mmCIF file of C-alpha atoms in Angstrom:
data_model
loop_
_atom_site.group_PDB
_atom_site.id
_atom_site.type_symbol
_atom_site.label_atom_id
_atom_site.label_comp_id
_atom_site.label_asym_id
_atom_site.label_seq_id
_atom_site.Cartn_x
_atom_site.Cartn_y
_atom_site.Cartn_z
ATOM 1 C CA UNK A 1 -26.285 0.643 12.264
ATOM 2 C CA UNK A 2 -24.039 -2.232 13.247
ATOM 3 C CA UNK A 3 -22.145 -2.263 16.476
ATOM 4 C CA UNK A 4 -18.632 -0.832 16.279
ATOM 5 C CA UNK A 5 -15.923 -3.280 17.227
ATOM 6 C CA UNK A 6 -12.849 -1.662 18.743
ATOM 7 C CA UNK A 7 -9.647 -3.611 19.208
ATOM 8 C CA UNK A 8 -7.189 -3.403 22.108
ATOM 9 C CA UNK A 9 -6.193 0.227 22.661
ATOM 10 C CA UNK A 10 -9.151 1.472 20.678
ATOM 11 C CA UNK A 11 -11.453 0.247 23.473
ATOM 12 C CA UNK A 12 -9.780 2.647 25.860
ATOM 13 C CA UNK A 13 -10.201 5.417 23.305
ATOM 14 C CA UNK A 14 -13.939 4.865 23.145
ATOM 15 C CA UNK A 15 -14.223 5.065 26.939
ATOM 16 C CA UNK A 16 -12.721 8.556 26.991
ATOM 17 C CA UNK A 17 -15.691 10.071 25.233
ATOM 18 C CA UNK A 18 -18.157 9.807 22.394
ATOM 19 C CA UNK A 19 -16.496 8.638 19.215
ATOM 20 C CA UNK A 20 -18.558 8.795 16.020
ATOM 21 C CA UNK A 21 -17.158 6.253 13.599
ATOM 22 C CA UNK A 22 -18.858 4.453 10.729
ATOM 23 C CA UNK A 23 -16.872 2.368 8.247
ATOM 24 C CA UNK A 24 -17.477 1.642 4.547
ATOM 25 C CA UNK A 25 -14.794 -0.454 2.917
ATOM 26 C CA UNK A 26 -14.453 -3.713 1.034
ATOM 27 C CA UNK A 27 -12.540 -6.518 2.697
ATOM 28 C CA UNK A 28 -9.399 -7.992 1.224
ATOM 29 C CA UNK A 29 -10.738 -11.501 1.814
ATOM 30 C CA UNK A 30 -13.433 -13.381 -0.050
ATOM 31 C CA UNK A 31 -16.872 -13.430 1.593
ATOM 32 C CA UNK A 32 -16.672 -17.140 2.458
ATOM 33 C CA UNK A 33 -13.191 -17.025 3.984
ATOM 34 C CA UNK A 34 -11.093 -19.324 1.858
ATOM 35 C CA UNK A 35 -7.388 -19.161 1.073
ATOM 36 C CA UNK A 36 -4.944 -16.743 -0.489
ATOM 37 C CA UNK A 37 -1.555 -17.520 -2.025
ATOM 38 C CA UNK A 38 1.436 -16.230 -0.114
ATOM 39 C CA UNK A 39 4.330 -16.141 -2.567
ATOM 40 C CA UNK A 40 7.216 -13.780 -3.102
ATOM 41 C CA UNK A 41 10.920 -13.180 -2.653
ATOM 42 C CA UNK A 42 13.305 -10.938 -0.784
ATOM 43 C CA UNK A 43 16.821 -10.125 0.275
ATOM 44 C CA UNK A 44 18.469 -9.185 3.538
ATOM 45 C CA UNK A 45 21.415 -9.847 5.812
ATOM 46 C CA UNK A 46 21.886 -12.280 8.664
ATOM 47 C CA UNK A 47 24.307 -12.597 11.539
ATOM 48 C CA UNK A 48 25.397 -15.451 13.796
ATOM 49 C CA UNK A 49 24.797 -13.837 17.180
ATOM 50 C CA UNK A 50 26.513 -16.546 19.262
ATOM 51 C CA UNK A 51 29.788 -17.041 17.319
ATOM 52 C CA UNK A 52 31.747 -18.597 20.202
ATOM 53 C CA UNK A 53 29.067 -21.159 21.014
ATOM 54 C CA UNK A 54 28.516 -21.755 17.308
ATOM 55 C CA UNK A 55 32.214 -22.532 16.746
ATOM 56 C CA UNK A 56 32.515 -24.648 19.887
ATOM 57 C CA UNK A 57 29.318 -26.711 19.828
ATOM 58 C CA UNK A 58 27.895 -26.218 16.333
ATOM 59 C CA UNK A 59 24.672 -24.860 17.821
ATOM 60 C CA UNK A 60 24.223 -21.593 15.954
ATOM 61 C CA UNK A 61 21.666 -18.838 16.375
ATOM 62 C CA UNK A 62 21.038 -16.604 13.364
ATOM 63 C CA UNK A 63 19.134 -13.333 13.285
ATOM 64 C CA UNK A 64 18.095 -11.913 9.950
ATOM 65 C CA UNK A 65 16.167 -8.932 8.650
ATOM 66 C CA UNK A 66 15.334 -7.931 5.095
ATOM 67 C CA UNK A 67 12.769 -6.660 2.626
ATOM 68 C CA UNK A 68 10.185 -9.003 1.152
ATOM 69 C CA UNK A 69 7.724 -8.438 -1.702
ATOM 70 C CA UNK A 70 4.588 -10.582 -1.721
ATOM 71 C CA UNK A 71 3.130 -9.034 -4.867
ATOM 72 C CA UNK A 72 -0.596 -8.347 -4.516
ATOM 73 C CA UNK A 73 -0.331 -8.957 -0.787
ATOM 74 C CA UNK A 74 2.037 -5.997 -0.399
ATOM 75 C CA UNK A 75 5.702 -5.534 0.392
ATOM 76 C CA UNK A 76 7.156 -5.464 3.849
ATOM 77 C CA UNK A 77 9.872 -6.516 6.248
ATOM 78 C CA UNK A 78 10.827 -10.095 7.117
ATOM 79 C CA UNK A 79 12.652 -10.990 10.309
ATOM 80 C CA UNK A 80 13.649 -14.353 11.652
ATOM 81 C CA UNK A 81 15.528 -15.971 14.496
ATOM 82 C CA UNK A 82 16.763 -19.447 13.562
ATOM 83 C CA UNK A 83 18.462 -22.110 15.665
ATOM 84 C CA UNK A 84 20.521 -24.677 13.735
ATOM 85 C CA UNK A 85 22.711 -27.534 14.961
ATOM 86 C CA UNK A 86 25.869 -27.780 12.866
ATOM 87 C CA UNK A 87 27.673 -30.226 15.147
ATOM 88 C CA UNK A 88 27.248 -33.117 12.712
ATOM 89 C CA UNK A 89 28.036 -31.152 9.541
ATOM 90 C CA UNK A 90 31.301 -32.149 7.845
ATOM 91 C CA UNK A 91 31.488 -29.137 5.550
ATOM 92 C CA UNK A 92 31.004 -31.342 2.491
ATOM 93 C CA UNK A 93 28.167 -30.939 0.043
ATOM 94 C CA UNK A 94 25.240 -33.113 1.130
ATOM 95 C CA UNK A 95 26.057 -32.844 4.838
ATOM 96 C CA UNK A 96 23.258 -30.859 6.457
ATOM 97 C CA UNK A 97 22.335 -29.395 9.808
ATOM 98 C CA UNK A 98 19.269 -30.193 11.883
ATOM 99 C CA UNK A 99 17.026 -27.807 13.843
ATOM 100 C CA UNK A 100 18.533 -27.016 17.243
ATOM 101 C CA UNK A 101 16.598 -26.617 20.464
ATOM 102 C CA UNK A 102 14.966 -23.217 20.636
ATOM 103 C CA UNK A 103 12.072 -21.484 18.936
ATOM 104 C CA UNK A 104 12.749 -20.655 15.298
ATOM 105 C CA UNK A 105 10.378 -17.842 14.377
ATOM 106 C CA UNK A 106 9.705 -15.754 11.300
ATOM 107 C CA UNK A 107 7.687 -12.548 11.135
ATOM 108 C CA UNK A 108 6.474 -10.593 8.111
ATOM 109 C CA UNK A 109 4.999 -7.112 8.453
ATOM 110 C CA UNK A 110 3.679 -4.850 5.721
ATOM 111 C CA UNK A 111 4.293 -1.115 5.656
ATOM 112 C CA UNK A 112 0.756 -0.641 7.015
ATOM 113 C CA UNK A 113 1.454 -2.813 10.047
ATOM 114 C CA UNK A 114 -0.425 -5.974 8.978
ATOM 115 C CA UNK A 115 1.615 -9.044 9.731
ATOM 116 C CA UNK A 116 2.119 -12.775 10.152
ATOM 117 C CA UNK A 117 4.015 -14.715 12.801
ATOM 118 C CA UNK A 118 5.345 -18.120 11.717
ATOM 119 C CA UNK A 119 7.239 -20.916 13.455
ATOM 120 C CA UNK A 120 9.414 -23.597 11.908
ATOM 121 C CA UNK A 121 8.113 -27.169 11.816
ATOM 122 C CA UNK A 122 10.973 -28.578 9.724
ATOM 123 C CA UNK A 123 14.232 -27.141 8.462
ATOM 124 C CA UNK A 124 17.807 -27.838 7.481
ATOM 125 C CA UNK A 125 20.869 -26.011 6.180
ATOM 126 C CA UNK A 126 23.529 -27.507 3.899
ATOM 127 C CA UNK A 127 26.899 -26.071 2.814
ATOM 128 C CA UNK A 128 27.583 -25.689 -0.888
ATOM 129 C CA UNK A 129 30.403 -27.648 -2.505
ATOM 130 C CA UNK A 130 32.742 -24.660 -2.162
ATOM 131 C CA UNK A 131 31.610 -23.909 1.394
ATOM 132 C CA UNK A 132 31.030 -20.266 0.492
ATOM 133 C CA UNK A 133 27.265 -20.555 0.591
ATOM 134 C CA UNK A 134 24.671 -22.063 2.901
ATOM 135 C CA UNK A 135 21.638 -23.532 1.153
ATOM 136 C CA UNK A 136 18.621 -23.794 3.433
ATOM 137 C CA UNK A 137 14.990 -24.869 3.349
ATOM 138 C CA UNK A 138 12.338 -24.500 6.024
ATOM 139 C CA UNK A 139 8.667 -25.360 6.446
ATOM 140 C CA UNK A 140 6.755 -22.785 8.473
ATOM 141 C CA UNK A 141 3.378 -22.763 10.178
ATOM 142 C CA UNK A 142 1.430 -19.514 10.525
ATOM 143 C CA UNK A 143 0.505 -19.141 14.188
ATOM 144 C CA UNK A 144 -0.744 -15.563 14.341
ATOM 145 C CA UNK A 145 -2.009 -12.799 12.092
ATOM 146 C CA UNK A 146 -2.558 -9.125 12.828
ATOM 147 C CA UNK A 147 -4.522 -6.403 11.051
ATOM 148 C CA UNK A 148 -6.047 -7.704 7.837
ATOM 149 C CA UNK A 149 -4.499 -11.117 8.587
ATOM 150 C CA UNK A 150 -6.297 -11.421 11.935
ATOM 151 C CA UNK A 151 -7.179 -15.062 12.592
ATOM 152 C CA UNK A 152 -5.187 -16.359 9.609
ATOM 153 C CA UNK A 153 -3.528 -19.776 9.586
ATOM 154 C CA UNK A 154 -1.640 -21.716 6.937
ATOM 155 C CA UNK A 155 1.742 -23.090 5.972
ATOM 156 C CA UNK A 156 4.672 -21.670 4.034
ATOM 157 C CA UNK A 157 7.654 -23.315 2.343
ATOM 158 C CA UNK A 158 10.724 -21.085 2.332
ATOM 159 C CA UNK A 159 14.076 -21.683 0.679
ATOM 160 C CA UNK A 160 17.136 -19.487 0.462
ATOM 161 C CA UNK A 161 20.878 -19.013 0.382
ATOM 162 C CA UNK A 162 23.337 -17.253 2.680
ATOM 163 C CA UNK A 163 26.714 -15.956 1.604
ATOM 164 C CA UNK A 164 29.027 -16.976 4.449
ATOM 165 C CA UNK A 165 31.472 -14.084 4.088
ATOM 166 C CA UNK A 166 28.938 -11.252 3.897
ATOM 167 C CA UNK A 167 25.824 -12.687 5.539
ATOM 168 C CA UNK A 168 23.781 -11.685 2.492
ATOM 169 C CA UNK A 169 20.512 -13.617 2.305
ATOM 170 C CA UNK A 170 18.149 -14.293 -0.575
ATOM 171 C CA UNK A 171 14.968 -16.309 -0.159
ATOM 172 C CA UNK A 172 11.592 -17.187 -1.633
ATOM 173 C CA UNK A 173 8.259 -17.961 0.026
ATOM 174 C CA UNK A 174 5.627 -20.297 -1.399
ATOM 175 C CA UNK A 175 2.522 -21.076 0.623
ATOM 176 C CA UNK A 176 -1.067 -20.183 1.382
ATOM 177 C CA UNK A 177 -3.025 -18.315 4.029
ATOM 178 C CA UNK A 178 -6.356 -19.609 5.296
ATOM 179 C CA UNK A 179 -8.825 -17.052 6.608
ATOM 180 C CA UNK A 180 -11.565 -17.946 9.103
ATOM 181 C CA UNK A 181 -15.119 -17.406 7.895
ATOM 182 C CA UNK A 182 -16.038 -15.243 10.852
ATOM 183 C CA UNK A 183 -13.150 -12.876 10.150
ATOM 184 C CA UNK A 184 -13.929 -12.696 6.449
ATOM 185 C CA UNK A 185 -17.432 -11.398 7.148
ATOM 186 C CA UNK A 186 -15.919 -8.249 8.628
ATOM 187 C CA UNK A 187 -15.942 -5.467 6.050
ATOM 188 C CA UNK A 188 -12.565 -4.298 7.195
ATOM 189 C CA UNK A 189 -10.416 -2.337 9.552
ATOM 190 C CA UNK A 190 -8.994 1.158 9.504
ATOM 191 C CA UNK A 191 -5.506 1.902 10.721
ATOM 192 C CA UNK A 192 -5.915 4.773 13.213
ATOM 193 C CA UNK A 193 -3.352 7.076 14.772
ATOM 194 C CA UNK A 194 -3.190 9.296 17.839
ATOM 195 C CA UNK A 195 -1.648 12.735 17.262
ATOM 196 C CA UNK A 196 -1.916 14.614 20.534
ATOM 197 C CA UNK A 197 -5.571 14.396 21.599
ATOM 198 C CA UNK A 198 -6.810 13.631 18.093
ATOM 199 C CA UNK A 199 -7.492 10.345 16.335
ATOM 200 C CA UNK A 200 -6.525 10.469 12.651
ATOM 201 C CA UNK A 201 -7.827 7.833 10.218
ATOM 202 C CA UNK A 202 -6.346 8.035 6.714
ATOM 203 C CA UNK A 203 -8.140 6.314 3.824
ATOM 204 C CA UNK A 204 -6.440 3.396 2.131
ATOM 205 C CA UNK A 205 -4.991 5.501 -0.680
ATOM 206 C CA UNK A 206 -3.342 7.986 1.684
ATOM 207 C CA UNK A 207 -0.033 7.552 3.537
ATOM 208 C CA UNK A 208 -0.039 7.419 7.342
ATOM 209 C CA UNK A 209 0.608 10.656 9.237
ATOM 210 C CA UNK A 210 4.149 11.547 10.213
ATOM 211 C CA UNK A 211 5.336 10.726 13.766
ATOM 212 C CA UNK A 212 2.076 9.624 15.436
ATOM 213 C CA UNK A 213 2.222 9.102 19.194
ATOM 214 C CA UNK A 214 0.271 5.824 18.936
ATOM 215 C CA UNK A 215 -1.166 3.591 16.202
ATOM 216 C CA UNK A 216 -3.934 0.998 16.517
ATOM 217 C CA UNK A 217 -6.804 -0.650 14.590
ATOM 218 C CA UNK A 218 -10.463 0.384 14.455
ATOM 219 C CA UNK A 219 -12.620 -2.394 13.006
ATOM 220 C CA UNK A 220 -16.290 -2.650 12.212
ATOM 221 C CA UNK A 221 -18.984 -4.604 10.376
ATOM 222 C CA UNK A 222 -21.286 -3.163 7.712
ATOM 223 C CA UNK A 223 -20.375 0.454 8.469
ATOM 224 C CA UNK A 224 -19.563 3.720 6.674
ATOM 225 C CA UNK A 225 -16.929 6.332 7.460
ATOM 226 C CA UNK A 226 -18.071 9.806 8.460
ATOM 227 C CA UNK A 227 -15.967 12.303 10.367
ATOM 228 C CA UNK A 228 -16.927 15.602 11.989
ATOM 229 C CA UNK A 229 -13.716 17.247 10.810
ATOM 230 C CA UNK A 230 -12.439 15.796 7.514
ATOM 231 C CA UNK A 231 -9.167 17.384 6.462
ATOM 232 C CA UNK A 232 -7.501 16.654 3.111
ATOM 233 C CA UNK A 233 -8.872 13.131 2.940
ATOM 234 C CA UNK A 234 -8.178 12.277 6.558
ATOM 235 C CA UNK A 235 -10.885 11.779 9.151
ATOM 236 C CA UNK A 236 -10.045 13.496 12.434
ATOM 237 C CA UNK A 237 -11.770 12.872 15.780
ATOM 238 C CA UNK A 238 -11.360 14.212 19.284
ATOM 239 C CA UNK A 239 -12.640 11.452 21.615
ATOM 240 C CA UNK A 240 -13.057 13.973 24.444
ATOM 241 C CA UNK A 241 -15.591 16.093 22.572
#
């Protein structure tokens, strides 16, 4: 039997008592690592959170949140904080902003809690001819992955529009994710949940439990799942027993 690898909070769980966990599941990544396309589209709303500074200096900070569908890679929530310098923009079509000082970050998280953190390496925003719409393009670098994206890197090209009056955003992603070979050899991870003193591990085709007190990842290599108290498809463990 292979050694069980517990991540972050799961390590503390194992120290509280004997925890019998074996995992059998196919990974989402090819055996030799490789790449996976990251493409999709979404909609959301954004807000200029420093309107006075934005009007006075042209240095604008936008915060946006919306829903994003990446097809086979799952749907989820996109958030970003963008810093743009509009001080040199005339308001005419073809006059564009430049990135302002400050970290411009994007995050994407699936409903299961897997996610990517991206930072901007290049970006600009241009007003439309009417001035009613901002047209923007950004190049992002993946700097962190969590869950099934652990260890992932890559780059993403994102383009979109913002309706000035409403803050409505639409955008598309087009890029690729590169998985490290060592991560791809892992058969997979289970999303685990604390409910009181119990650890609940739902299979992939089951929804997560309602209102868990804590969620974390249990990961392992070349393992199978067996629980002492299976209940309606869920595996339930008491680490103190």
